Amino acid sequence: MDEQALTGVRILDLTQFEAGPGATQLLAWLGAEVIKIEQPGIGEQGRTSSVSPGGADSQHWLHLNANKRSVTVNLATAEGQQLLHRLARTADVVVENFAPGVTARLAADYPTLADINPRLVYASIKGFGAGRWQDFPAFDPIGQAVGGALSITGEPDAVPMKPGPNLADTGTGLHAVIGILAALHQRARTERGQLIEVNLQDSIVNMSRMAFAKQADSGRPATRTGNRNLLRSAPSGLYPCAPGGPNDYCFIYTSRAPGRGHVQWVNLLDVIGRADLAGDPAYATPELRRDRADEIDAMIAAWTRTLPKLEVMETLARHGVPAGAVLDTCELATDPDLRARGMVFEIEHPERGSIQLVGMPIRMSDSPTTYVAPPLLGAHTDEVLGAALGMSGDELAQLRAKGVL
């Protein structure tokens, strides 16, 4: 199809690092025109956030900025701010995740831009929401800590552990996208834009609701249980598989629902050759199995250690027992199903040649995603300012000579 869901929507991307760029990349994949405003000669900080051969853009940046157009504008200059304001008149959405106070200093804050364009949807991503910490800086681990994720991750008697995925950054970016799409839908009725505010702490709190449910049940803070779910049932955890490498494990989990969980338990016993225990009253309920978790774990591990993790997973799943092999990034990058779905893909980059990126996780029947390589710094400056603002080559050359572009 010629159009995607967000075809015709123009987004000014004033973001950096992960939470903001991840959000705007998703909007670009949905078909929006995303114009990334960057500092001339330097670019967004994420471009150089990790060591790259020959000074090329970092892998960190490449994985968050596909399908965008890069325009260099020095927002610290009056002329640069005027250009941003002219672009804002043509835009539908602005997304920013600067440190607190920066947008006001750059004349890029919501009151300023909304006065220029009342239809503008403006999404602001911060570390903290309104309150005593609102001016504090934050990155993903900080958001995970203050949102509760670390307190419920790790082994029961060990220190809190940061989850591996960047849950605060990615989760906050997703919350921002949800707000942007809802605001665009509302604007179709009201003709008014609005301010959307999301932050890392609130996003982690939102994703930790089951921990709050446990607190409500017990009256105590939710605790770390490692890979087990001992508050509910057994088995629940990681089991070692052959040949014993660092990620040769399979996670096995049986439902705590009495009917379904018991069927899964019985099927598990059949698979591991312990069908003799299926009618044993000592294992009849999730609570009884929870109390015998160590014994059950040893019994299952004796079977899993004899097989590769994918065979363990697939054998159990075919018998209706939930199981998932622990897959590392190299295994995922070469997984045939992920590649066939486009979740991992290759694309040609003008400096790096063929690069591998992670793709769009949402499938839409009438809005297929196509991929464009992440742009070089300022690659679209003349094209965007010429088309969007009608600026001539001479005007652009003069601004470039003054360091505005």
CSV table of C-alpha atoms in Angstrom, one decimal:
chain,number,residue,atom,x,y,z
A,1,MET,CA,0.0,0.0,0.0
A,2,ASP,CA,1.1,3.6,-0.7
A,3,GLU,CA,0.1,4.9,2.8
A,4,GLN,CA,0.8,3.9,6.3
A,5,ALA,CA,-1.2,4.6,9.5
A,6,LEU,CA,0.6,7.9,10.2
A,7,THR,CA,1.3,9.1,6.7
A,8,GLY,CA,1.0,12.8,6.6
A,9,VAL,CA,1.9,13.3,10.3
A,10,ARG,CA,5.0,15.5,10.7
A,11,ILE,CA,7.0,15.0,13.9
A,12,LEU,CA,9.9,17.2,15.2
A,13,ASP,CA,12.2,15.0,17.1
A,14,LEU,CA,14.2,16.9,19.8
A,15,THR,CA,15.2,13.7,21.6
A,16,GLN,CA,18.4,12.0,22.7
A,17,PHE,CA,19.7,8.7,24.0
A,18,GLU,CA,16.9,6.1,24.2
A,19,ALA,CA,13.5,6.9,25.7
A,20,GLY,CA,12.8,9.7,23.2
A,21,PRO,CA,14.5,8.3,20.1
A,22,GLY,CA,12.8,4.9,20.6
A,23,ALA,CA,9.4,6.6,20.7
A,24,THR,CA,10.0,8.6,17.6
A,25,GLN,CA,11.4,5.7,15.7
A,26,LEU,CA,8.3,3.7,16.4
A,27,LEU,CA,6.2,6.6,15.1
A,28,ALA,CA,8.4,6.7,12.0
A,29,TRP,CA,7.8,3.0,11.4
A,30,LEU,CA,4.1,3.7,11.6
A,31,GLY,CA,4.6,6.1,8.7
A,32,ALA,CA,5.1,9.5,10.3
A,33,GLU,CA,7.6,11.9,8.8
A,34,VAL,CA,10.1,12.3,11.6
A,35,ILE,CA,12.5,15.3,11.4
A,36,LYS,CA,15.3,14.9,13.8
A,37,ILE,CA,16.7,18.2,14.9
A,38,GLU,CA,20.4,17.9,15.8
A,39,GLN,CA,23.4,20.1,16.8
A,40,PRO,CA,25.5,21.0,13.7
A,41,GLY,CA,28.8,19.2,13.6
A,42,ILE,CA,28.0,17.2,16.7
A,43,GLY,CA,24.6,15.6,16.4
A,44,GLU,CA,22.5,14.0,19.1
A,45,GLN,CA,24.6,12.7,22.0
A,46,GLY,CA,23.7,9.1,21.3
A,47,ARG,CA,25.6,9.2,17.9
A,48,THR,CA,28.9,9.0,19.9
A,49,SER,CA,27.7,7.2,23.0
A,50,SER,CA,29.9,4.2,22.2
A,51,VAL,CA,33.1,3.6,20.4
A,52,SER,CA,32.6,3.1,16.6
A,53,PRO,CA,35.1,2.3,13.9
A,54,GLY,CA,36.3,5.4,12.0
A,55,GLY,CA,34.1,7.7,14.0
A,56,ALA,CA,30.9,6.3,12.4
A,57,ASP,CA,27.6,6.6,14.3
A,58,SER,CA,27.4,4.3,17.3
A,59,GLN,CA,25.4,1.1,17.2
A,60,HIS,CA,23.4,2.5,20.1
A,61,TRP,CA,22.2,5.4,17.8
A,62,LEU,CA,21.7,3.2,14.7
A,63,HIS,CA,19.3,1.0,16.6
A,64,LEU,CA,17.1,3.9,17.6
A,65,ASN,CA,17.0,6.2,14.6
A,66,ALA,CA,15.9,4.3,11.4
A,67,ASN,CA,13.4,5.9,9.1
A,68,LYS,CA,14.1,9.5,10.3
A,69,ARG,CA,15.5,12.6,8.5
A,70,SER,CA,18.3,14.5,10.1
A,71,VAL,CA,18.3,18.3,10.0
A,72,THR,CA,21.1,20.3,11.8
A,73,VAL,CA,19.9,23.5,13.5
A,74,ASN,CA,21.8,25.3,16.3
A,75,LEU,CA,19.0,26.0,18.8
A,76,ALA,CA,21.3,28.1,20.9
A,77,THR,CA,21.1,30.8,18.3
A,78,ALA,CA,18.2,33.2,17.7
A,79,GLU,CA,18.2,32.2,14.0
A,80,GLY,CA,18.1,28.5,14.9
A,81,GLN,CA,15.2,29.1,17.3
A,82,GLN,CA,13.3,31.0,14.6
A,83,LEU,CA,13.8,28.1,12.2
A,84,LEU,CA,12.4,25.7,14.8
A,85,HIS,CA,9.4,27.9,15.3
A,86,ARG,CA,8.8,28.0,11.6
A,87,LEU,CA,9.0,24.2,11.4
A,88,ALA,CA,6.7,24.0,14.4
A,89,ARG,CA,4.0,25.8,12.5
A,90,THR,CA,4.1,23.0,9.9
A,91,ALA,CA,4.3,20.1,12.5
A,92,ASP,CA,1.8,17.9,14.2
A,93,VAL,CA,3.9,16.6,17.0
A,94,VAL,CA,7.0,17.6,19.0
A,95,VAL,CA,8.8,15.1,21.2
A,96,GLU,CA,11.6,16.1,23.6
A,97,ASN,CA,13.5,14.5,26.5
A,98,PHE,CA,16.0,17.2,27.4
A,99,ALA,CA,17.0,17.7,31.0
A,100,PRO,CA,14.6,19.9,33.0
A,101,GLY,CA,14.8,23.5,32.0
A,102,VAL,CA,16.6,23.1,28.7
A,103,THR,CA,13.6,23.5,26.4
A,104,ALA,CA,12.7,26.9,28.0
A,105,ARG,CA,16.2,28.1,27.5
A,106,LEU,CA,16.1,27.1,23.8
A,107,ALA,CA,12.6,28.6,23.3
A,108,ALA,CA,11.4,25.1,22.5
A,109,ASP,CA,9.1,24.6,25.5
A,110,TYR,CA,5.4,23.8,25.2
A,111,PRO,CA,4.0,27.2,26.0
A,112,THR,CA,6.2,28.8,23.3
A,113,LEU,CA,5.5,26.3,20.6
A,114,ALA,CA,1.8,25.9,21.4
A,115,ASP,CA,1.4,29.7,21.1
A,116,ILE,CA,2.8,29.4,17.6
A,117,ASN,CA,0.7,26.3,16.7
A,118,PRO,CA,-2.3,25.6,18.9
A,119,ARG,CA,-2.8,22.2,17.1
A,120,LEU,CA,0.6,21.0,18.2
A,121,VAL,CA,0.8,17.8,20.2
A,122,TYR,CA,3.8,18.1,22.5
A,123,ALA,CA,5.3,15.1,24.3
A,124,SER,CA,7.7,15.7,27.1
A,125,ILE,CA,9.7,12.8,28.5
A,126,LYS,CA,11.5,13.2,31.9
A,127,GLY,CA,13.0,11.2,34.7
A,128,PHE,CA,10.5,12.2,37.3
A,129,GLY,CA,7.0,13.7,37.4
A,130,ALA,CA,5.9,16.8,39.3
A,131,GLY,CA,7.0,16.8,42.9
A,132,ARG,CA,10.2,17.1,45.0
A,133,TRP,CA,12.3,15.3,42.4
A,134,GLN,CA,11.1,16.9,39.2
A,135,ASP,CA,14.3,18.7,38.4
A,136,PHE,CA,16.6,15.7,39.1
A,137,PRO,CA,18.4,14.1,36.1
A,138,ALA,CA,17.8,10.4,35.4
A,139,PHE,CA,18.7,7.6,33.1
A,140,ASP,CA,17.2,4.1,32.7
A,141,PRO,CA,18.7,2.5,35.8
A,142,ILE,CA,17.6,5.4,37.9
A,143,GLY,CA,14.1,5.1,36.6
A,144,GLN,CA,14.1,1.4,37.3
A,145,ALA,CA,15.4,2.0,40.9
A,146,VAL,CA,12.9,4.7,41.9
A,147,GLY,CA,10.0,2.9,40.1
A,148,GLY,CA,10.3,-0.3,42.1
A,149,ALA,CA,11.8,-2.7,39.5
A,150,LEU,CA,15.1,-3.3,41.3
A,151,SER,CA,13.3,-4.0,44.6
A,152,ILE,CA,11.5,-7.0,43.1
A,153,THR,CA,14.3,-8.3,40.9
A,154,GLY,CA,17.0,-10.7,42.1
A,155,GLU,CA,17.4,-13.5,44.6
A,156,PRO,CA,15.6,-13.3,47.9
A,157,ASP,CA,18.7,-12.9,50.1
A,158,ALA,CA,20.8,-10.9,47.6
A,159,VAL,CA,21.1,-7.3,46.7
A,160,PRO,CA,18.4,-5.8,44.4
A,161,MET,CA,19.3,-6.4,40.7
A,162,LYS,CA,18.7,-4.2,37.7
A,163,PRO,CA,16.7,-6.1,35.0
A,164,GLY,CA,18.7,-6.5,31.8
A,165,PRO,CA,16.4,-4.7,29.3
A,166,ASN,CA,16.1,-0.9,29.5
A,167,LEU,CA,12.6,-1.1,30.8
A,168,ALA,CA,12.4,2.5,32.0
A,169,ASP,CA,13.6,4.0,28.7
A,170,THR,CA,11.7,1.7,26.4
A,171,GLY,CA,8.6,1.6,28.6
A,172,THR,CA,8.4,5.4,28.9
A,173,GLY,CA,8.9,5.7,25.1
A,174,LEU,CA,5.9,3.4,24.6
A,175,HIS,CA,3.8,5.3,27.0
A,176,ALA,CA,4.7,8.5,25.1
A,177,VAL,CA,3.6,7.0,21.8
A,178,ILE,CA,0.3,5.9,23.4
A,179,GLY,CA,-0.3,9.5,24.6
A,180,ILE,CA,0.7,11.0,21.2
A,181,LEU,CA,-1.7,8.7,19.3
A,182,ALA,CA,-4.5,9.4,21.7
A,183,ALA,CA,-3.9,13.2,21.5
A,184,LEU,CA,-3.9,13.1,17.6
A,185,HIS,CA,-7.2,11.2,17.8
A,186,GLN,CA,-8.7,13.8,20.1
A,187,ARG,CA,-7.4,16.6,18.0
A,188,ALA,CA,-9.4,15.3,15.1
A,189,ARG,CA,-12.5,16.2,17.1
A,190,THR,CA,-11.3,19.3,18.9
A,191,GLU,CA,-8.7,20.9,16.6
A,192,ARG,CA,-6.6,21.5,19.6
A,193,GLY,CA,-3.2,20.0,20.5
A,194,GLN,CA,-2.1,19.3,24.1
A,195,LEU,CA,0.8,18.6,26.3
A,196,ILE,CA,1.7,15.0,27.1
A,197,GLU,CA,4.0,14.3,30.1
A,198,VAL,CA,5.5,10.9,30.8
A,199,ASN,CA,8.4,10.0,33.0
A,200,LEU,CA,10.6,7.0,33.8
A,201,GLN,CA,9.5,6.5,37.4
A,202,ASP,CA,5.7,6.5,36.6
A,203,SER,CA,6.3,4.1,33.7
A,204,ILE,CA,8.1,1.6,35.9
A,205,VAL,CA,5.4,1.9,38.6
A,206,ASN,CA,2.8,1.2,35.9
A,207,MET,CA,4.6,-1.9,34.8
A,208,SER,CA,5.0,-3.1,38.4
A,209,ARG,CA,1.3,-3.3,39.2
A,210,MET,CA,1.4,-7.0,40.1
A,211,ALA,CA,4.0,-6.2,42.8
A,212,PHE,CA,1.5,-3.7,44.2
A,213,ALA,CA,-1.1,-6.4,44.2
A,214,LYS,CA,1.2,-8.7,46.2
A,215,GLN,CA,1.7,-5.9,48.7
A,216,ALA,CA,-2.0,-5.4,49.0
A,217,ASP,CA,-2.5,-9.1,49.7
A,218,SER,CA,0.3,-9.3,52.3
A,219,GLY,CA,0.5,-5.9,53.8
A,220,ARG,CA,4.3,-6.0,53.2
A,221,PRO,CA,6.6,-4.7,50.5
A,222,ALA,CA,6.7,-7.1,47.5
A,223,THR,CA,9.8,-9.2,47.7
A,224,ARG,CA,12.4,-10.6,45.4
A,225,THR,CA,11.8,-14.3,44.5
A,226,GLY,CA,14.6,-14.8,41.9
A,227,ASN,CA,13.4,-17.1,39.1
A,228,ARG,CA,10.8,-18.8,41.3
A,229,ASN,CA,7.2,-17.7,41.9
A,230,LEU,CA,7.0,-19.3,45.3
A,231,LEU,CA,4.2,-17.1,46.4
A,232,ARG,CA,2.0,-18.9,43.9
A,233,SER,CA,3.1,-22.4,42.8
A,234,ALA,CA,5.8,-24.7,41.7
A,235,PRO,CA,7.5,-25.5,39.4
A,236,SER,CA,8.5,-22.0,38.4
A,237,GLY,CA,12.0,-21.2,37.5
A,238,LEU,CA,15.1,-21.9,35.4
A,239,TYR,CA,16.3,-25.4,34.8
A,240,PRO,CA,19.8,-26.3,33.5
A,241,CYS,CA,20.1,-27.9,30.1
A,242,ALA,CA,22.8,-29.6,28.0
A,243,PRO,CA,25.6,-28.9,27.3
A,244,GLY,CA,25.8,-26.6,30.3
A,245,GLY,CA,26.8,-23.2,28.7
A,246,PRO,CA,26.1,-19.9,30.3
A,247,ASN,CA,22.7,-19.6,28.8
A,248,ASP,CA,21.8,-23.2,28.5
A,249,TYR,CA,18.6,-23.0,30.6
A,250,CYS,CA,14.9,-23.3,30.1
A,251,PHE,CA,12.3,-21.4,32.1
A,252,ILE,CA,9.4,-23.7,33.1
A,253,TYR,CA,6.2,-22.3,34.6
A,254,THR,CA,2.9,-24.0,35.5
A,255,SER,CA,-0.2,-22.0,36.0
A,256,ARG,CA,-1.4,-21.4,39.6
A,257,ALA,CA,-5.1,-21.8,38.4
A,258,PRO,CA,-6.2,-25.1,40.1
A,259,GLY,CA,-7.7,-26.8,37.0
A,260,ARG,CA,-5.3,-25.6,34.3
A,261,GLY,CA,-2.3,-25.8,36.6
A,262,HIS,CA,-3.0,-29.3,37.6
A,263,VAL,CA,-3.3,-30.4,34.0
A,264,GLN,CA,0.0,-28.8,33.2
A,265,TRP,CA,1.6,-30.5,36.2
A,266,VAL,CA,0.3,-33.9,35.1
A,267,ASN,CA,1.5,-33.3,31.6
A,268,LEU,CA,5.0,-32.3,32.9
A,269,LEU,CA,5.2,-35.4,35.0
A,270,ASP,CA,4.4,-37.5,31.9
A,271,VAL,CA,7.1,-35.8,29.8
A,272,ILE,CA,9.9,-36.2,32.4
A,273,GLY,CA,9.0,-39.8,33.1
A,274,ARG,CA,7.4,-39.3,36.5
A,275,ALA,CA,3.8,-40.1,35.7
A,276,ASP,CA,3.7,-42.2,38.9
A,277,LEU,CA,3.3,-38.9,40.9
A,278,ALA,CA,0.3,-37.7,38.9
A,279,GLY,CA,-2.2,-38.9,41.5
A,280,ASP,CA,-0.1,-38.4,44.6
A,281,PRO,CA,-2.0,-36.2,47.1
A,282,ALA,CA,1.2,-34.6,48.3
A,283,TYR,CA,1.4,-32.7,45.0
A,284,ALA,CA,-2.4,-32.2,44.4
A,285,THR,CA,-2.5,-28.3,44.7
A,286,PRO,CA,-0.3,-25.4,43.7
A,287,GLU,CA,0.2,-24.6,47.4
A,288,LEU,CA,1.4,-28.2,48.2
A,289,ARG,CA,3.8,-28.1,45.2
A,290,ARG,CA,5.1,-24.7,46.3
A,291,ASP,CA,6.0,-26.2,49.7
A,292,ARG,CA,8.0,-29.0,47.9
A,293,ALA,CA,9.7,-26.7,45.4
A,294,ASP,CA,13.2,-27.9,46.1
A,295,GLU,CA,12.3,-31.5,45.6
A,296,ILE,CA,10.3,-30.7,42.4
A,297,ASP,CA,13.2,-28.6,41.0
A,298,ALA,CA,15.7,-31.4,41.5
A,299,MET,CA,13.3,-33.9,39.8
A,300,ILE,CA,12.8,-31.6,36.7
A,301,ALA,CA,16.5,-30.6,36.5
A,302,ALA,CA,17.5,-34.3,36.3
A,303,TRP,CA,15.6,-34.5,33.1
A,304,THR,CA,16.4,-31.1,31.6
A,305,ARG,CA,20.2,-31.6,32.0
A,306,THR,CA,20.0,-34.4,29.5
A,307,LEU,CA,18.6,-32.3,26.6
A,308,PRO,CA,19.4,-29.0,24.8
A,309,LYS,CA,17.3,-26.1,25.9
A,310,LEU,CA,15.3,-25.8,22.6
A,311,GLU,CA,14.4,-29.5,22.8
A,312,VAL,CA,13.3,-29.0,26.4
A,313,MET,CA,11.1,-26.0,25.5
A,314,GLU,CA,9.6,-27.6,22.4
A,315,THR,CA,8.9,-30.9,24.0
A,316,LEU,CA,7.1,-29.3,27.0
A,317,ALA,CA,5.2,-26.8,24.9
A,318,ARG,CA,3.8,-29.5,22.6
A,319,HIS,CA,2.4,-31.1,25.8
A,320,GLY,CA,0.8,-27.9,26.9
A,321,VAL,CA,3.4,-27.0,29.5
A,322,PRO,CA,4.6,-23.3,29.3
A,323,ALA,CA,8.4,-23.2,28.8
A,324,GLY,CA,10.9,-20.8,27.3
A,325,ALA,CA,14.5,-21.4,26.4
A,326,VAL,CA,17.0,-18.7,27.5
A,327,LEU,CA,18.0,-17.2,24.1
A,328,ASP,CA,21.0,-14.9,23.9
A,329,THR,CA,21.3,-12.0,21.4
A,330,CYS,CA,23.3,-14.0,18.9
A,331,GLU,CA,20.7,-16.7,18.9
A,332,LEU,CA,17.9,-14.2,18.5
A,333,ALA,CA,19.8,-12.3,15.7
A,334,THR,CA,19.9,-15.6,13.6
A,335,ASP,CA,16.5,-16.9,14.6
A,336,PRO,CA,14.6,-17.9,11.4
A,337,ASP,CA,11.2,-16.9,12.7
A,338,LEU,CA,12.4,-13.4,13.9
A,339,ARG,CA,14.1,-12.8,10.6
A,340,ALA,CA,11.1,-14.0,8.6
A,341,ARG,CA,8.9,-11.6,10.6
A,342,GLY,CA,11.3,-8.7,10.1
A,343,MET,CA,12.0,-8.4,13.8
A,344,VAL,CA,15.7,-8.6,12.8
A,345,PHE,CA,16.7,-7.3,9.4
A,346,GLU,CA,19.7,-6.0,7.4
A,347,ILE,CA,19.9,-2.7,5.7
A,348,GLU,CA,22.6,-0.8,3.8
A,349,HIS,CA,24.1,2.2,5.7
A,350,PRO,CA,26.1,4.8,3.7
A,351,GLU,CA,29.1,4.5,6.1
A,352,ARG,CA,28.9,1.1,7.7
A,353,GLY,CA,27.7,-0.9,4.8
A,354,SER,CA,25.3,-3.7,5.7
A,355,ILE,CA,24.0,-3.3,9.3
A,356,GLN,CA,21.7,-5.5,11.3
A,357,LEU,CA,18.9,-3.8,13.3
A,358,VAL,CA,15.9,-4.8,15.4
A,359,GLY,CA,12.6,-4.1,13.6
A,360,MET,CA,9.0,-3.1,14.2
A,361,PRO,CA,7.1,-5.3,16.7
A,362,ILE,CA,3.6,-4.3,15.6
A,363,ARG,CA,2.0,-5.9,12.6
A,364,MET,CA,-0.8,-3.9,10.8
A,365,SER,CA,-2.7,-5.4,7.9
A,366,ASP,CA,-3.2,-2.0,6.1
A,367,SER,CA,0.0,-0.3,7.2
A,368,PRO,CA,3.1,-2.4,6.4
A,369,THR,CA,6.4,-1.2,7.7
A,370,THR,CA,9.3,-0.4,5.3
A,371,TYR,CA,12.8,0.4,6.6
A,372,VAL,CA,15.1,3.3,5.8
A,373,ALA,CA,18.7,3.4,7.1
A,374,PRO,CA,19.4,5.8,10.0
A,375,PRO,CA,20.5,9.1,8.5
A,376,LEU,CA,23.9,10.7,8.5
A,377,LEU,CA,24.2,13.9,10.5
A,378,GLY,CA,22.4,16.7,8.7
A,379,ALA,CA,21.7,14.6,5.6
A,380,HIS,CA,18.3,16.2,5.0
A,381,THR,CA,18.8,19.7,6.2
A,382,ASP,CA,18.6,21.4,2.8
A,383,GLU,CA,15.8,19.1,1.6
A,384,VAL,CA,13.6,19.6,4.6
A,385,LEU,CA,14.1,23.3,5.0
A,386,GLY,CA,13.7,23.9,1.3
A,387,ALA,CA,10.5,21.9,1.0
A,388,ALA,CA,8.9,22.7,4.4
A,389,LEU,CA,9.9,26.4,4.6
A,390,GLY,CA,10.6,27.3,1.0
A,391,MET,CA,14.1,28.4,1.8
A,392,SER,CA,16.4,29.0,-1.1
A,393,GLY,CA,20.0,27.7,-1.6
A,394,ASP,CA,21.4,31.1,-0.9
A,395,GLU,CA,19.5,31.4,2.4
A,396,LEU,CA,20.7,28.0,3.5
A,397,ALA,CA,24.3,28.8,2.5
A,398,GLN,CA,24.2,32.0,4.6
A,399,LEU,CA,22.8,30.3,7.6
A,400,ARG,CA,25.4,27.5,7.3
A,401,ALA,CA,28.2,30.1,7.1
A,402,LYS,CA,26.9,31.6,10.3
A,403,GLY,CA,26.9,28.2,12.1
A,404,VAL,CA,23.1,28.1,12.4
A,405,LEU,CA,22.9,24.9,10.2
